Short mmCIF file of C-alpha atoms and ligand atoms in Angstrom, two decimals:
data_model
loop_
_atom_site.label_atom_id
_atom_site.label_comp_id
_atom_site.label_asym_id
_atom_site.label_seq_id
_atom_site.Cartn_x
_atom_site.Cartn_y
_atom_site.Cartn_z
CA MET L 1 115.79 93.32 104.44
CA LYS L 2 113.52 95.45 106.55
CA ALA L 3 110.50 94.21 104.59
CA MET L 4 111.70 90.64 105.00
CA ASN L 5 112.01 91.05 108.78
CA LYS L 6 108.47 92.36 108.86
CA LEU L 7 107.24 89.38 106.88
CA MET L 8 108.99 86.91 109.15
CA LYS L 9 107.65 88.67 112.21
CA ARG L 10 104.12 88.49 110.85
CA SER L 11 104.18 84.92 109.64
CA ASN L 12 103.22 83.21 112.90
CA TYR L 13 99.69 82.34 111.85
CA PHE L 14 97.72 79.31 111.04
CA PHE L 15 95.13 79.76 108.34
CA GLU L 16 91.71 78.33 109.00
CA GLU L 17 89.30 77.66 106.16
CA ILE L 18 85.96 79.35 106.88
CA LYS L 19 83.17 77.18 105.53
CA LYS L 20 80.22 79.37 106.49
CA CYS L 21 79.21 82.86 107.56
CA ASN L 22 79.82 83.29 111.29
CA PHE L 23 76.46 85.03 111.84
CA CYS L 24 73.91 83.43 109.50
CA THR L 25 75.75 80.16 108.56
CA ASN L 26 75.35 80.74 104.81
CA PRO L 27 78.02 78.55 103.11
CA SER L 28 81.17 80.37 101.91
CA THR L 29 80.67 78.65 98.53
CA GLU L 30 77.53 80.78 98.12
CA ASN L 31 79.14 84.03 99.29
CA LYS L 32 80.90 86.60 97.16
CA ILE L 33 84.69 87.08 97.04
CA LEU L 34 85.24 90.84 97.14
CA GLY L 35 88.98 90.59 96.49
CA ILE L 36 92.21 90.12 98.41
CA ARG L 37 93.76 91.95 101.38
CA LEU L 38 97.49 92.29 102.07
CA ASN L 39 99.06 91.89 105.51
CA THR L 40 100.13 95.55 105.45
CA SER L 41 98.84 98.97 104.50
CA GLN L 42 98.20 98.74 100.75
CA GLY L 43 98.74 102.38 99.82
CA LEU L 44 97.58 103.60 96.42
CA ASN L 45 99.56 101.06 94.44
CA PRO L 46 99.34 97.65 96.14
CA LYS L 47 100.88 95.89 93.14
CA ASP L 48 104.22 97.29 94.32
CA LYS L 49 103.82 95.96 97.85
CA CYS L 50 105.50 92.82 99.16
CA GLY L 51 103.37 90.67 101.39
CA ILE L 52 100.92 87.83 101.81
CA ALA L 53 97.21 88.21 101.17
CA VAL L 54 93.94 86.51 102.10
CA SER L 55 90.61 86.53 100.28
CA ILE L 56 87.86 88.77 101.62
CA PHE L 57 84.26 87.49 101.45
CA ARG L 58 80.88 89.21 101.76
CA CYS L 59 77.98 87.06 102.94
CA SER L 60 75.24 87.27 100.33
CA VAL L 61 72.53 86.78 102.98
CA CYS L 62 73.56 89.05 105.90
CA ASN L 63 76.37 91.25 104.47
CA LEU L 64 78.95 90.13 107.03
CA ILE L 65 82.47 90.69 105.63
CA TYR L 66 85.11 88.15 106.66
CA SER L 67 88.46 86.80 105.54
CA ASN L 68 88.78 83.28 104.19
CA PRO L 69 91.05 81.68 105.15
CA GLN L 70 91.10 83.34 108.55
CA PRO L 71 94.65 84.04 109.78
CA ILE L 72 94.79 83.21 113.49
CA PRO L 73 97.95 84.18 115.40
CA VAL L 74 99.68 81.26 117.09
CA ASN L 75 99.97 83.49 120.16
CA ILE L 76 97.43 86.30 120.60
CA GLN L 77 100.05 88.36 122.46
CA GLU L 78 101.75 88.80 119.06
CA HIS L 79 98.85 91.09 118.15
CA TYR L 80 98.06 92.79 121.42
CA GLY L 81 101.01 92.08 123.73
CA ILE L 82 102.81 95.22 122.59
CA PRO L 83 103.41 98.20 124.90
CA PRO L 84 100.26 100.41 124.86
CA GLU L 85 102.46 103.41 124.02
CA THR L 86 103.11 101.76 120.64
CA TYR L 87 99.45 101.05 119.94
CA TRP L 88 97.90 104.16 121.45
CA LYS L 89 99.15 107.72 121.69
CA GLU L 90 100.34 109.22 124.98
CA GLU L 91 97.25 111.42 125.37
CA TYR L 92 95.08 108.29 125.54
CA PHE L 93 96.40 107.69 129.05
CA SER L 94 94.59 110.77 130.37
CA TYR L 95 91.02 110.04 131.45
CA ASP L 96 88.17 112.21 130.21
CA PRO L 97 85.08 112.01 132.46
CA SER L 98 82.84 112.22 129.38
CA TYR L 99 84.31 108.95 128.03
CA PHE L 100 81.48 106.50 127.16
CA LYS L 101 78.98 108.92 128.74
CA ALA L 102 76.41 108.88 125.93
CA GLN L 103 76.43 105.07 125.83
CA ILE L 104 75.98 104.85 129.61
CA THR L 105 73.00 107.22 129.41
CA THR L 106 71.38 104.99 126.79
CA ALA L 107 72.19 101.80 128.75
CA LYS L 108 70.65 103.20 131.93
CA LYS L 109 67.49 104.11 130.07
CA ILE L 110 67.11 100.68 128.46
CA ILE L 111 67.78 98.63 131.61
CA SER L 112 65.85 100.94 134.01
CA PHE L 113 69.03 101.46 136.00
CA GLU L 114 69.34 100.98 139.74
CA PRO L 115 72.57 101.61 141.71
CA GLU L 116 75.05 98.70 141.92
CA MET L 117 73.71 96.96 138.83
CA LYS L 118 76.52 94.83 137.43
CA ALA L 119 78.38 95.83 134.26
CA LEU L 120 81.04 93.97 132.26
CA ASP L 121 83.42 95.66 129.82
CA ILE L 122 84.79 93.14 127.30
CA GLY L 123 88.15 94.29 125.94
CA SER L 124 88.82 96.84 128.68
CA GLY L 125 92.06 98.17 127.20
CA LEU L 126 93.34 100.80 129.62
CA GLY L 127 90.16 100.58 131.72
CA LYS L 128 88.69 103.98 130.91
CA CYS L 129 85.25 102.56 130.18
CA MET L 130 85.39 100.66 133.50
CA ILE L 131 86.16 103.93 135.31
CA SER L 132 83.21 105.68 133.65
CA LEU L 133 80.86 102.77 134.45
CA SER L 134 81.97 102.77 138.11
CA ASN L 135 81.56 106.56 138.32
CA ALA L 136 78.04 106.14 136.92
CA GLY L 137 77.10 103.78 139.76
CA PHE L 138 77.66 100.37 138.18
CA ASP L 139 79.37 97.49 140.00
CA THR L 140 81.96 97.08 137.25
CA TYR L 141 84.10 94.22 135.92
CA GLY L 142 86.29 93.76 132.85
CA ILE L 143 88.16 91.34 130.60
CA GLU L 144 91.37 92.22 128.75
CA PRO L 145 93.37 89.74 126.61
CA SER L 146 96.60 91.77 126.46
CA ILE L 147 99.01 91.34 129.36
CA THR L 148 100.61 94.74 128.77
CA PHE L 149 97.31 96.59 128.45
CA ARG L 150 95.92 94.97 131.60
CA ASP L 151 99.12 95.82 133.51
CA LYS L 152 98.83 99.46 132.44
CA ALA L 153 95.14 99.60 133.39
CA ILE L 154 96.08 98.47 136.90
CA SER L 155 99.35 100.37 137.40
CA LYS L 156 98.58 103.60 135.58
CA MET L 157 94.78 103.94 135.58
CA GLY L 158 94.10 102.53 139.06
CA ILE L 159 91.85 99.63 138.03
CA ASP L 160 91.31 96.98 140.75
CA ALA L 161 93.21 93.86 139.59
CA ASP L 162 90.54 91.54 141.05
CA ARG L 163 87.90 93.10 138.78
CA LEU L 164 89.88 92.88 135.55
CA LYS L 165 90.39 89.34 134.28
CA LEU L 166 93.24 88.52 131.90
CA GLY L 167 92.32 86.43 128.88
CA MET L 168 90.32 86.03 125.73
CA LEU L 169 86.57 86.01 126.23
CA GLU L 170 86.39 82.25 125.68
CA GLU L 171 89.09 81.66 128.33
CA VAL L 172 87.37 83.39 131.27
CA GLU L 173 84.30 82.39 133.27
CA TYR L 174 81.44 84.12 135.04
CA ASP L 175 78.29 82.65 136.57
CA ILE L 176 75.19 82.46 134.40
CA SER L 177 72.92 85.57 134.65
CA THR L 178 75.49 87.74 136.45
CA PHE L 179 75.38 91.05 134.59
CA ASP L 180 72.75 93.69 133.79
CA PHE L 181 74.86 95.40 131.14
CA ILE L 182 77.70 94.12 128.94
CA THR L 183 79.63 96.27 126.50
CA PHE L 184 81.78 94.95 123.69
CA GLY L 185 82.73 98.52 122.74
CA ALA L 186 84.93 98.31 119.66
CA VAL L 187 85.91 94.69 120.22
CA LEU L 188 83.71 92.32 118.25
CA GLU L 189 85.52 93.03 114.97
CA HIS L 190 88.77 91.74 116.53
CA LEU L 191 87.38 88.37 117.62
CA TYR L 192 87.67 85.12 115.67
CA ASP L 193 84.17 83.85 116.51
CA PRO L 194 82.05 86.95 117.18
CA ALA L 195 78.72 85.06 117.11
CA GLY L 196 80.08 82.55 119.64
CA SER L 197 81.31 85.46 121.78
CA ILE L 198 77.84 87.05 121.78
CA LYS L 199 76.38 83.67 122.78
CA THR L 200 78.83 83.46 125.71
CA ALA L 201 78.05 87.03 126.78
CA LEU L 202 74.30 86.28 126.65
CA ASN L 203 74.90 83.43 129.14
CA TRP L 204 76.56 85.88 131.55
CA LEU L 205 73.72 88.38 131.08
CA LYS L 206 70.54 88.43 133.19
CA PRO L 207 67.27 88.03 131.24
CA GLY L 208 66.25 91.54 130.20
CA GLY L 209 69.89 92.66 130.39
CA VAL L 210 71.49 94.56 127.55
CA ILE L 211 74.59 94.21 125.34
CA GLN L 212 76.09 97.24 123.57
CA ILE L 213 78.20 96.72 120.45
CA GLU L 214 80.12 99.16 118.24
CA VAL L 215 81.55 97.70 115.05
CA PRO L 216 82.75 98.75 111.58
CA SER L 217 79.86 98.79 109.11
CA SER L 218 80.16 96.57 106.03
CA ARG L 219 78.24 99.23 104.06
CA TRP L 220 80.81 101.98 104.57
CA LEU L 221 80.91 104.23 101.53
CA ILE L 222 84.64 105.05 101.79
CA SER L 223 85.61 101.36 101.55
CA LYS L 224 83.49 101.05 98.42
CA LEU L 225 85.20 104.09 96.90
CA PHE L 226 88.67 102.66 97.60
CA ASN L 227 87.66 99.27 96.21
CA PHE L 228 86.39 100.97 93.08
CA TYR L 229 89.72 102.81 92.78
CA PHE L 230 91.68 99.53 93.10
CA LYS L 231 89.44 97.97 90.46
CA MET L 232 90.00 100.88 88.07
CA ARG L 233 93.75 100.29 88.45
CA GLY L 234 93.25 96.73 87.26
CA THR L 235 93.76 94.96 90.60
CA ASN L 236 91.52 92.83 92.79
CA TYR L 237 92.74 94.32 96.08
CA VAL L 238 90.13 95.56 98.57
CA THR L 239 90.52 97.82 101.58
CA ASN L 240 88.14 95.91 103.87
CA LEU L 241 89.52 94.39 107.09
CA SER L 242 93.11 94.16 108.38
CA PRO L 243 93.44 90.51 109.44
CA MET L 244 97.25 90.55 109.72
CA HIS L 245 98.19 94.12 110.66
CA THR L 246 96.93 96.78 113.04
CA PRO L 247 94.15 97.37 113.91
CA TYR L 248 93.52 93.63 113.24
CA HIS L 249 89.92 93.85 112.06
CA MET L 250 88.58 90.38 111.23
CA PHE L 251 84.97 91.32 110.43
CA GLU L 252 82.69 94.11 109.24
CA PHE L 253 79.02 93.93 110.13
CA ASP L 254 75.58 94.93 108.90
CA ILE L 255 72.37 95.22 110.93
CA ARG L 256 71.16 92.29 108.79
CA SER L 257 73.98 90.17 110.36
CA PHE L 258 72.52 90.80 113.84
CA GLU L 259 68.95 90.22 112.63
CA LYS L 260 69.97 86.81 111.30
CA LEU L 261 71.85 85.98 114.51
CA ALA L 262 68.76 86.93 116.54
CA ASP L 263 66.96 84.04 114.81
CA GLN L 264 69.44 81.64 116.45
CA LEU L 265 70.19 83.19 119.86
CA ASN L 266 68.04 84.50 122.72
CA PHE L 267 68.15 88.23 122.07
CA GLU L 268 66.22 90.97 120.33
CA ILE L 269 67.59 94.14 118.76
CA VAL L 270 66.50 97.13 120.85
CA GLU L 271 67.94 99.80 118.59
CA HIS L 272 70.76 100.52 116.17
CA HIS L 273 72.27 103.44 114.34
CA ILE L 274 75.13 104.26 111.96
CA GLU L 275 77.65 107.03 112.53
CA VAL L 276 79.64 108.69 109.76
CA CYS L 277 82.82 109.23 111.91
CA SER L 278 86.06 110.68 110.54
CA ILE L 279 87.18 110.45 106.93
CA TYR L 280 90.83 109.74 106.06
CA HIS L 281 92.91 109.66 102.86
CA ILE L 282 90.39 111.76 100.92
CA PRO L 283 90.76 115.53 100.22
CA LYS L 284 89.07 117.66 102.90
CA LEU L 285 87.17 119.59 100.25
CA LEU L 286 85.02 116.51 99.60
CA HIS L 287 84.25 115.74 103.27
CA PRO L 288 81.01 117.78 103.62
CA LEU L 289 79.54 116.15 100.50
CA LEU L 290 80.62 112.65 101.53
CA LYS L 291 79.30 113.11 105.09
CA TRP L 292 75.97 114.36 103.78
CA TYR L 293 75.71 111.41 101.40
CA MET L 294 76.70 108.84 104.06
CA ASN L 295 74.12 110.30 106.45
CA ILE L 296 71.21 110.06 104.04
CA THR L 297 72.19 106.62 102.73
CA ASN L 298 73.23 105.05 106.08
CA THR L 299 76.68 104.24 104.71
CA GLY L 300 78.78 105.70 107.55
CA MET L 301 81.69 103.91 109.19
CA GLN L 302 80.38 102.68 112.53
CA LEU L 303 77.39 100.54 113.41
CA THR L 304 76.12 100.62 117.00
CA VAL L 305 73.69 97.89 118.08
CA TRP L 306 71.87 97.36 121.38
CA LEU L 307 70.72 93.78 122.12
CA ARG L 308 68.37 92.69 124.92
CA LYS L 309 68.43 89.15 126.28
CA THR L 310 65.07 87.41 125.95
CA ASN L 311 63.88 84.51 128.08
CA THR L 312 63.51 82.05 125.24
ZN1 ZN B 401 75.78 85.82 106.80
#
């Protein structure tokens, strides 16, 4: 009964057929189906799990990983309208002054920072990145789609309500060429049209301005190991993405995805790097070896990309 309730609770989606890669427009008919993904944690034996699944594709041109069909919640608040205490742990409410510090240092270097330059944080969450940007001298603004998260950012973290807009990126407006620096943080993988969202952000960015993006890498070694394990057990399940359960990842990206998008939009890639990050669900004994291997093969978990708006 419990499982049934969960299913009913999670069934408020419409399923959109994805005809082409969001970043390079390569037709889905020419892309590879990696396998299927359940709407819940799959564990080590997904055959025993009750749920609904979608197919997971990898673009054969730019390595973007996406689900097809794409499950889109009828109401986005069903994904993110939950109390932040449920989604994030209590300690996340305390602000650490070093939060986002390394990224701000890089941003300032790339844009030749001057005080009061304008920054926009897309997907502000509890507003910690906004606080760090303000402390670093930026004139800071934010967008947050979750009502409950935005409320907490204002009531608990002291964010100015006038500076933090409520809505999805495509629902809010700013003047053209407003910002010097825009950060998507760990947001792009949650969006339903990430290429369209970058295009919108580029409109809000001044020429020469910079966008910072942190996303899951589609080359992550650990995903490949889990997929291999599922294959050895005679299933076609894959671990990539989580389109219908937390953390609601809709895409995984490769630097090639951004290179192909740069052919269509007015930006250039300033720099990028891959971080190994933490390893879960694998014995600790193997971590040093896996980290070493991921470092030398660029198959870590997180891809960070810096884009600069060009004039053309
Ligand atoms: Zn592609």
